[in-house]
């Protein structure tokens, strides 16, 4: 049998690459009603992930209360078409981080965490936008999650096929249909003065 | 204050649209060690989501044991650049499904669930590939999750700005940088006979 199994990766560079290439992660925590998984913005500084959300959100308050959480970032890279239904698959990279989130309370670290988050979402934006005031800071919960318990899995390459399916082909095609995300044309805020140029940090975003 | 808050949607058509447009969801469940969030393939048939995975995976066995789970699908549609760091945001659509997954054991429904999953991943593939044999069926756990407890949230449109930031602009730009996913060129399996044409279900996938 030809296999391209999902492989567990251990390299920190691979972990960082998967996290840094993502925009949204999925934060899982256990509430009295059961598990909850919510899309969550984030940013990475070394071995620390910063997450944030409304300080009024029940989920964020729960995550900040010292309970275990899981944060997962996934990229889908392609659809794997196989000669068998069974070996259809998805090329992907994913990072799974488990741990206990820490509510960031130190004012300097809160500001640092927000800068990391903003720069991850929109590189260059932190210094090009109005800094958060006291009220905005109070409305924002910043969490820190350590990357100690983190793992990466990835699947790449063509379909893994059974020999029997090569000998007696049952499908008209097999291979990979790649998938990628691309930026569109920047859409200026309608309230911007006409003719405001789009800065390179937006128009040339990698 | 001009706000474009994240809005909760209730329409079933919106829920179906978010689910049907996704490829991977994030399944959350609570293990003895804490919450676990794993990328998971799925497909929808009416009010039922089918999920699947290796019947040997501890996470799938746990999810099939009648415990509450959460399944979330998220699309990132754009980065929202604001005049303030605080109002930076992400345009997105997400569906959150909570409930108790049911392990599908009826042979007909198992086959049906796998067909739904395969057709979601690769439309047209089910009838164009070898059907699963007994061993492959035994190796695959199929779960069903009811959409009764499902909600959709979405954020669209330009940044929501404070009036003060319009009066005293602190940023050089504001607006939305759209993001979308596109298919790349199909990559035939190296073991395919040379010149095998790419079927329209792959080359013209919407």
PDB file of C-alpha atoms in Angstrom, chain A residues 2 23-24 26-30 33-39 41 68-70 72 74 76 79 81-90 94 96 98 118 121-122 125-126 128-130 132-133 136 139-140 158-159 162 164-166 170-192 196-199 201-202 205, chain B residues 2 23-24 26-30 33-39 41 68-70 72 74 76 79 81-90 94 96 98 118 121-122 125-126 128-130 132-133 136 139-140 158-159 162 164-166 170-192 196-199 201-202 205:
ATOM      1  CA  UNK A   2       1.282   3.431  -0.911  1.00  0.00           C
ATOM      2  CA  UNK A  23      -5.051  34.574  10.658  1.00  0.00           C
ATOM      3  CA  UNK A  24      -7.643  32.914  12.824  1.00  0.00           C
ATOM      4  CA  UNK A  26     -10.026  27.985  16.995  1.00  0.00           C
ATOM      5  CA  UNK A  27     -10.080  28.266  20.782  1.00  0.00           C
ATOM      6  CA  UNK A  28     -11.666  25.354  22.581  1.00  0.00           C
ATOM      7  CA  UNK A  29     -12.670  25.371  26.197  1.00  0.00           C
ATOM      8  CA  UNK A  30     -15.094  23.482  28.360  1.00  0.00           C
ATOM      9  CA  UNK A  33     -22.834  23.268  28.957  1.00  0.00           C
ATOM     10  CA  UNK A  34     -20.087  21.395  27.123  1.00  0.00           C
ATOM     11  CA  UNK A  35     -17.182  22.195  24.850  1.00  0.00           C
ATOM     12  CA  UNK A  36     -17.171  25.465  22.938  1.00  0.00           C
ATOM     13  CA  UNK A  37     -14.975  26.208  19.927  1.00  0.00           C
ATOM     14  CA  UNK A  38     -14.721  29.825  18.803  1.00  0.00           C
ATOM     15  CA  UNK A  39     -12.752  31.533  16.034  1.00  0.00           C
ATOM     16  CA  UNK A  41      -7.549  36.191  16.556  1.00  0.00           C
ATOM     17  CA  UNK A  68      -7.278  24.136  30.304  1.00  0.00           C
ATOM     18  CA  UNK A  69      -7.795  25.291  26.735  1.00  0.00           C
ATOM     19  CA  UNK A  70      -6.853  24.116  23.264  1.00  0.00           C
ATOM     20  CA  UNK A  72      -5.787  25.034  16.856  1.00  0.00           C
ATOM     21  CA  UNK A  74      -5.311  24.838  10.311  1.00  0.00           C
ATOM     22  CA  UNK A  76      -6.038  23.537   3.910  1.00  0.00           C
ATOM     23  CA  UNK A  79      -7.967  18.304  -2.018  1.00  0.00           C
ATOM     24  CA  UNK A  81      -8.458  12.897  -5.253  1.00  0.00           C
ATOM     25  CA  UNK A  82      -7.805   9.177  -5.042  1.00  0.00           C
ATOM     26  CA  UNK A  83      -8.803   6.161  -7.116  1.00  0.00           C
ATOM     27  CA  UNK A  84     -10.690   4.951  -4.044  1.00  0.00           C
ATOM     28  CA  UNK A  85     -13.231   6.833  -1.938  1.00  0.00           C
ATOM     29  CA  UNK A  86     -11.305   5.691   1.133  1.00  0.00           C
ATOM     30  CA  UNK A  87      -8.045   7.412   0.202  1.00  0.00           C
ATOM     31  CA  UNK A  88      -9.577  10.770  -0.608  1.00  0.00           C
ATOM     32  CA  UNK A  89      -7.970  13.262   1.732  1.00  0.00           C
ATOM     33  CA  UNK A  90      -6.942  16.837   2.334  1.00  0.00           C
ATOM     34  CA  UNK A  94      -2.268  22.185  11.536  1.00  0.00           C
ATOM     35  CA  UNK A  96      -2.576  22.173  18.141  1.00  0.00           C
ATOM     36  CA  UNK A  98      -2.838  22.767  24.688  1.00  0.00           C
ATOM     37  CA  UNK A 118      -2.499  43.843  15.804  1.00  0.00           C
ATOM     38  CA  UNK A 121      -3.582  40.743  11.863  1.00  0.00           C
ATOM     39  CA  UNK A 122      -2.363  43.804  10.009  1.00  0.00           C
ATOM     40  CA  UNK A 125      -0.939  48.881  11.670  1.00  0.00           C
ATOM     41  CA  UNK A 126       0.086  49.279  15.295  1.00  0.00           C
ATOM     42  CA  UNK A 128      -0.084  53.679  12.009  1.00  0.00           C
ATOM     43  CA  UNK A 129      -3.229  53.768  14.114  1.00  0.00           C
ATOM     44  CA  UNK A 130      -4.493  55.465  17.248  1.00  0.00           C
ATOM     45  CA  UNK A 132      -5.938  52.112  22.649  1.00  0.00           C
ATOM     46  CA  UNK A 133      -7.162  54.407  25.406  1.00  0.00           C
ATOM     47  CA  UNK A 136     -10.670  50.405  25.151  1.00  0.00           C
ATOM     48  CA  UNK A 139     -12.925  46.393  27.212  1.00  0.00           C
ATOM     49  CA  UNK A 140     -10.285  43.992  25.914  1.00  0.00           C
ATOM     50  CA  UNK A 158      -0.187  12.901  -4.096  1.00  0.00           C
ATOM     51  CA  UNK A 159      -2.805  10.346  -3.062  1.00  0.00           C
ATOM     52  CA  UNK A 162      -3.695   0.709  -2.889  1.00  0.00           C
ATOM     53  CA  UNK A 164      -5.068  -3.012  -6.486  1.00  0.00           C
ATOM     54  CA  UNK A 165      -6.425   0.380  -7.535  1.00  0.00           C
ATOM     55  CA  UNK A 166      -3.429   0.938  -9.786  1.00  0.00           C
ATOM     56  CA  UNK A 170     -11.685   2.469 -10.975  1.00  0.00           C
ATOM     57  CA  UNK A 171     -11.403   6.231 -11.271  1.00  0.00           C
ATOM     58  CA  UNK A 172     -10.963   8.552 -14.236  1.00  0.00           C
ATOM     59  CA  UNK A 173      -8.467  10.762 -12.405  1.00  0.00           C
ATOM     60  CA  UNK A 174      -6.355  11.046  -9.289  1.00  0.00           C
ATOM     61  CA  UNK A 175      -4.180  13.824  -7.986  1.00  0.00           C
ATOM     62  CA  UNK A 176      -4.273  17.006  -5.974  1.00  0.00           C
ATOM     63  CA  UNK A 177      -6.342  20.136  -6.528  1.00  0.00           C
ATOM     64  CA  UNK A 178      -4.338  22.812  -4.692  1.00  0.00           C
ATOM     65  CA  UNK A 179      -6.059  25.507  -2.689  1.00  0.00           C
ATOM     66  CA  UNK A 180      -4.563  28.803  -1.625  1.00  0.00           C
ATOM     67  CA  UNK A 181      -5.686  32.080  -0.143  1.00  0.00           C
ATOM     68  CA  UNK A 182      -5.087  35.321  -2.010  1.00  0.00           C
ATOM     69  CA  UNK A 183      -5.586  38.968  -1.196  1.00  0.00           C
ATOM     70  CA  UNK A 184      -8.126  40.932  -3.193  1.00  0.00           C
ATOM     71  CA  UNK A 185      -8.086  44.593  -4.150  1.00  0.00           C
ATOM     72  CA  UNK A 186      -8.035  46.877  -1.070  1.00  0.00           C
ATOM     73  CA  UNK A 187     -11.454  48.473  -0.442  1.00  0.00           C
ATOM     74  CA  UNK A 188     -10.956  51.950   1.055  1.00  0.00           C
ATOM     75  CA  UNK A 189     -13.241  53.059   3.886  1.00  0.00           C
ATOM     76  CA  UNK A 190     -16.012  55.214   2.320  1.00  0.00           C
ATOM     77  CA  UNK A 191     -15.165  57.932   4.857  1.00  0.00           C
ATOM     78  CA  UNK A 192     -11.546  58.312   3.665  1.00  0.00           C
ATOM     79  CA  UNK A 196      -6.022  58.643  -0.296  1.00  0.00           C
ATOM     80  CA  UNK A 197      -3.254  56.321  -1.469  1.00  0.00           C
ATOM     81  CA  UNK A 198      -3.204  52.719  -0.264  1.00  0.00           C
ATOM     82  CA  UNK A 199      -0.021  52.232   1.764  1.00  0.00           C
ATOM     83  CA  UNK A 201       1.832  47.616   3.985  1.00  0.00           C
ATOM     84  CA  UNK A 202      -1.701  46.959   2.671  1.00  0.00           C
ATOM     85  CA  UNK A 205       0.933  42.490   1.780  1.00  0.00           C
TER      86      UNK A 205
ATOM     87  CA  UNK B   2     -19.955  53.937  14.022  1.00  0.00           C
ATOM     88  CA  UNK B  23     -13.897  22.300   3.685  1.00  0.00           C
ATOM     89  CA  UNK B  24     -12.652  21.713   7.187  1.00  0.00           C
ATOM     90  CA  UNK B  26     -12.889  22.261  14.046  1.00  0.00           C
ATOM     91  CA  UNK B  27     -14.283  19.584  16.334  1.00  0.00           C
ATOM     92  CA  UNK B  28     -14.010  20.324  20.028  1.00  0.00           C
ATOM     93  CA  UNK B  29     -14.504  17.798  22.758  1.00  0.00           C
ATOM     94  CA  UNK B  30     -13.433  17.401  26.343  1.00  0.00           C
ATOM     95  CA  UNK B  33      -6.679  15.964  29.893  1.00  0.00           C
ATOM     96  CA  UNK B  34      -8.747  18.982  28.851  1.00  0.00           C
ATOM     97  CA  UNK B  35     -10.367  20.301  25.727  1.00  0.00           C
ATOM     98  CA  UNK B  36      -9.122  19.132  22.340  1.00  0.00           C
ATOM     99  CA  UNK B  37      -9.821  20.903  19.039  1.00  0.00           C
ATOM    100  CA  UNK B  38      -9.049  18.992  15.852  1.00  0.00           C
ATOM    101  CA  UNK B  39      -9.509  19.846  12.175  1.00  0.00           C
ATOM    102  CA  UNK B  41     -13.706  16.872   7.425  1.00  0.00           C
ATOM    103  CA  UNK B  68     -21.215  16.875  24.105  1.00  0.00           C
ATOM    104  CA  UNK B  69     -19.151  18.267  21.247  1.00  0.00           C
ATOM    105  CA  UNK B  70     -18.823  21.540  19.406  1.00  0.00           C
ATOM    106  CA  UNK B  72     -17.139  25.191  14.221  1.00  0.00           C
ATOM    107  CA  UNK B  74     -15.043  29.688   9.923  1.00  0.00           C
ATOM    108  CA  UNK B  76     -12.086  34.716   6.903  1.00  0.00           C
ATOM    109  CA  UNK B  79      -8.816  42.175   7.224  1.00  0.00           C
ATOM    110  CA  UNK B  81      -7.937  48.213   8.859  1.00  0.00           C
ATOM    111  CA  UNK B  82      -9.195  50.950  11.175  1.00  0.00           C
ATOM    112  CA  UNK B  83      -7.955  54.383  12.188  1.00  0.00           C
ATOM    113  CA  UNK B  84      -7.621  52.971  15.712  1.00  0.00           C
ATOM    114  CA  UNK B  85      -5.848  49.818  16.847  1.00  0.00           C
ATOM    115  CA  UNK B  86      -8.977  48.940  18.821  1.00  0.00           C
ATOM    116  CA  UNK B  87     -11.312  48.782  15.812  1.00  0.00           C
ATOM    117  CA  UNK B  88      -9.071  46.595  13.694  1.00  0.00           C
ATOM    118  CA  UNK B  89     -11.063  43.476  12.950  1.00  0.00           C
ATOM    119  CA  UNK B  90     -11.688  40.586  10.607  1.00  0.00           C
ATOM    120  CA  UNK B  94     -18.685  31.338  11.261  1.00  0.00           C
ATOM    121  CA  UNK B  96     -20.991  26.986  15.666  1.00  0.00           C
ATOM    122  CA  UNK B  98     -23.227  22.234  19.628  1.00  0.00           C
ATOM    123  CA  UNK B 118     -16.799  12.452  -0.033  1.00  0.00           C
ATOM    124  CA  UNK B 121     -14.748  17.146  -0.133  1.00  0.00           C
ATOM    125  CA  UNK B 122     -14.648  16.276  -3.818  1.00  0.00           C
ATOM    126  CA  UNK B 125     -15.815  11.664  -6.607  1.00  0.00           C
ATOM    127  CA  UNK B 126     -18.102   9.159  -4.927  1.00  0.00           C
ATOM    128  CA  UNK B 128     -15.980   8.016  -9.864  1.00  0.00           C
ATOM    129  CA  UNK B 129     -13.920   6.089  -7.331  1.00  0.00           C
ATOM    130  CA  UNK B 130     -13.756   2.602  -5.917  1.00  0.00           C
ATOM    131  CA  UNK B 132     -15.070   1.317   0.358  1.00  0.00           C
ATOM    132  CA  UNK B 133     -14.691  -2.377   1.127  1.00  0.00           C
ATOM    133  CA  UNK B 136     -12.027   0.232   4.948  1.00  0.00           C
ATOM    134  CA  UNK B 139     -11.420   1.488   9.792  1.00  0.00           C
ATOM    135  CA  UNK B 140     -13.673   4.540   9.472  1.00  0.00           C
ATOM    136  CA  UNK B 158     -15.900  48.737   6.369  1.00  0.00           C
ATOM    137  CA  UNK B 159     -14.330  49.553   9.740  1.00  0.00           C
ATOM    138  CA  UNK B 162     -15.078  56.446  16.482  1.00  0.00           C
ATOM    139  CA  UNK B 164     -13.027  61.330  17.104  1.00  0.00           C
ATOM    140  CA  UNK B 165     -10.843  59.306  14.767  1.00  0.00           C
ATOM    141  CA  UNK B 166     -12.603  60.831  11.758  1.00  0.00           C
ATOM    142  CA  UNK B 170      -4.420  59.190  13.234  1.00  0.00           C
ATOM    143  CA  UNK B 171      -3.980  56.646  10.453  1.00  0.00           C
ATOM    144  CA  UNK B 172      -2.851  56.911   6.854  1.00  0.00           C
ATOM    145  CA  UNK B 173      -5.476  54.476   5.608  1.00  0.00           C
ATOM    146  CA  UNK B 174      -8.570  52.539   6.622  1.00  0.00           C
ATOM    147  CA  UNK B 175     -10.626  49.977   4.804  1.00  0.00           C
ATOM    148  CA  UNK B 176     -10.823  46.298   4.059  1.00  0.00           C
ATOM    149  CA  UNK B 177      -8.241  44.012   2.467  1.00  0.00           C
ATOM    150  CA  UNK B 178     -10.359  41.135   1.134  1.00  0.00           C
ATOM    151  CA  UNK B 179      -9.172  37.578   1.336  1.00  0.00           C
ATOM    152  CA  UNK B 180     -10.430  34.648  -0.684  1.00  0.00           C
ATOM    153  CA  UNK B 181      -9.477  31.081  -1.438  1.00  0.00           C
ATOM    154  CA  UNK B 182      -8.811  29.994  -5.001  1.00  0.00           C
ATOM    155  CA  UNK B 183      -8.096  26.671  -6.662  1.00  0.00           C
ATOM    156  CA  UNK B 184      -4.715  26.159  -8.247  1.00  0.00           C
ATOM    157  CA  UNK B 185      -3.806  24.050 -11.271  1.00  0.00           C
ATOM    158  CA  UNK B 186      -4.691  20.356 -10.783  1.00  0.00           C
ATOM    159  CA  UNK B 187      -1.600  18.221 -10.086  1.00  0.00           C
ATOM    160  CA  UNK B 188      -2.100  14.745 -11.572  1.00  0.00           C
ATOM    161  CA  UNK B 189      -0.959  11.734  -9.565  1.00  0.00           C
ATOM    162  CA  UNK B 190       2.496  10.724 -10.902  1.00  0.00           C
ATOM    163  CA  UNK B 191       1.157   7.180 -11.365  1.00  0.00           C
ATOM    164  CA  UNK B 192      -1.595   8.229 -13.798  1.00  0.00           C
ATOM    165  CA  UNK B 196      -5.014  11.426 -18.757  1.00  0.00           C
ATOM    166  CA  UNK B 197      -7.425  14.361 -19.081  1.00  0.00           C
ATOM    167  CA  UNK B 198      -8.490  16.257 -15.972  1.00  0.00           C
ATOM    168  CA  UNK B 199     -12.243  15.781 -15.575  1.00  0.00           C
ATOM    169  CA  UNK B 201     -15.515  18.038 -11.837  1.00  0.00           C
ATOM    170  CA  UNK B 202     -11.896  18.838 -10.893  1.00  0.00           C
ATOM    171  CA  UNK B 205     -14.645  23.120  -9.567  1.00  0.00           C
TER     172      UNK B 205
END
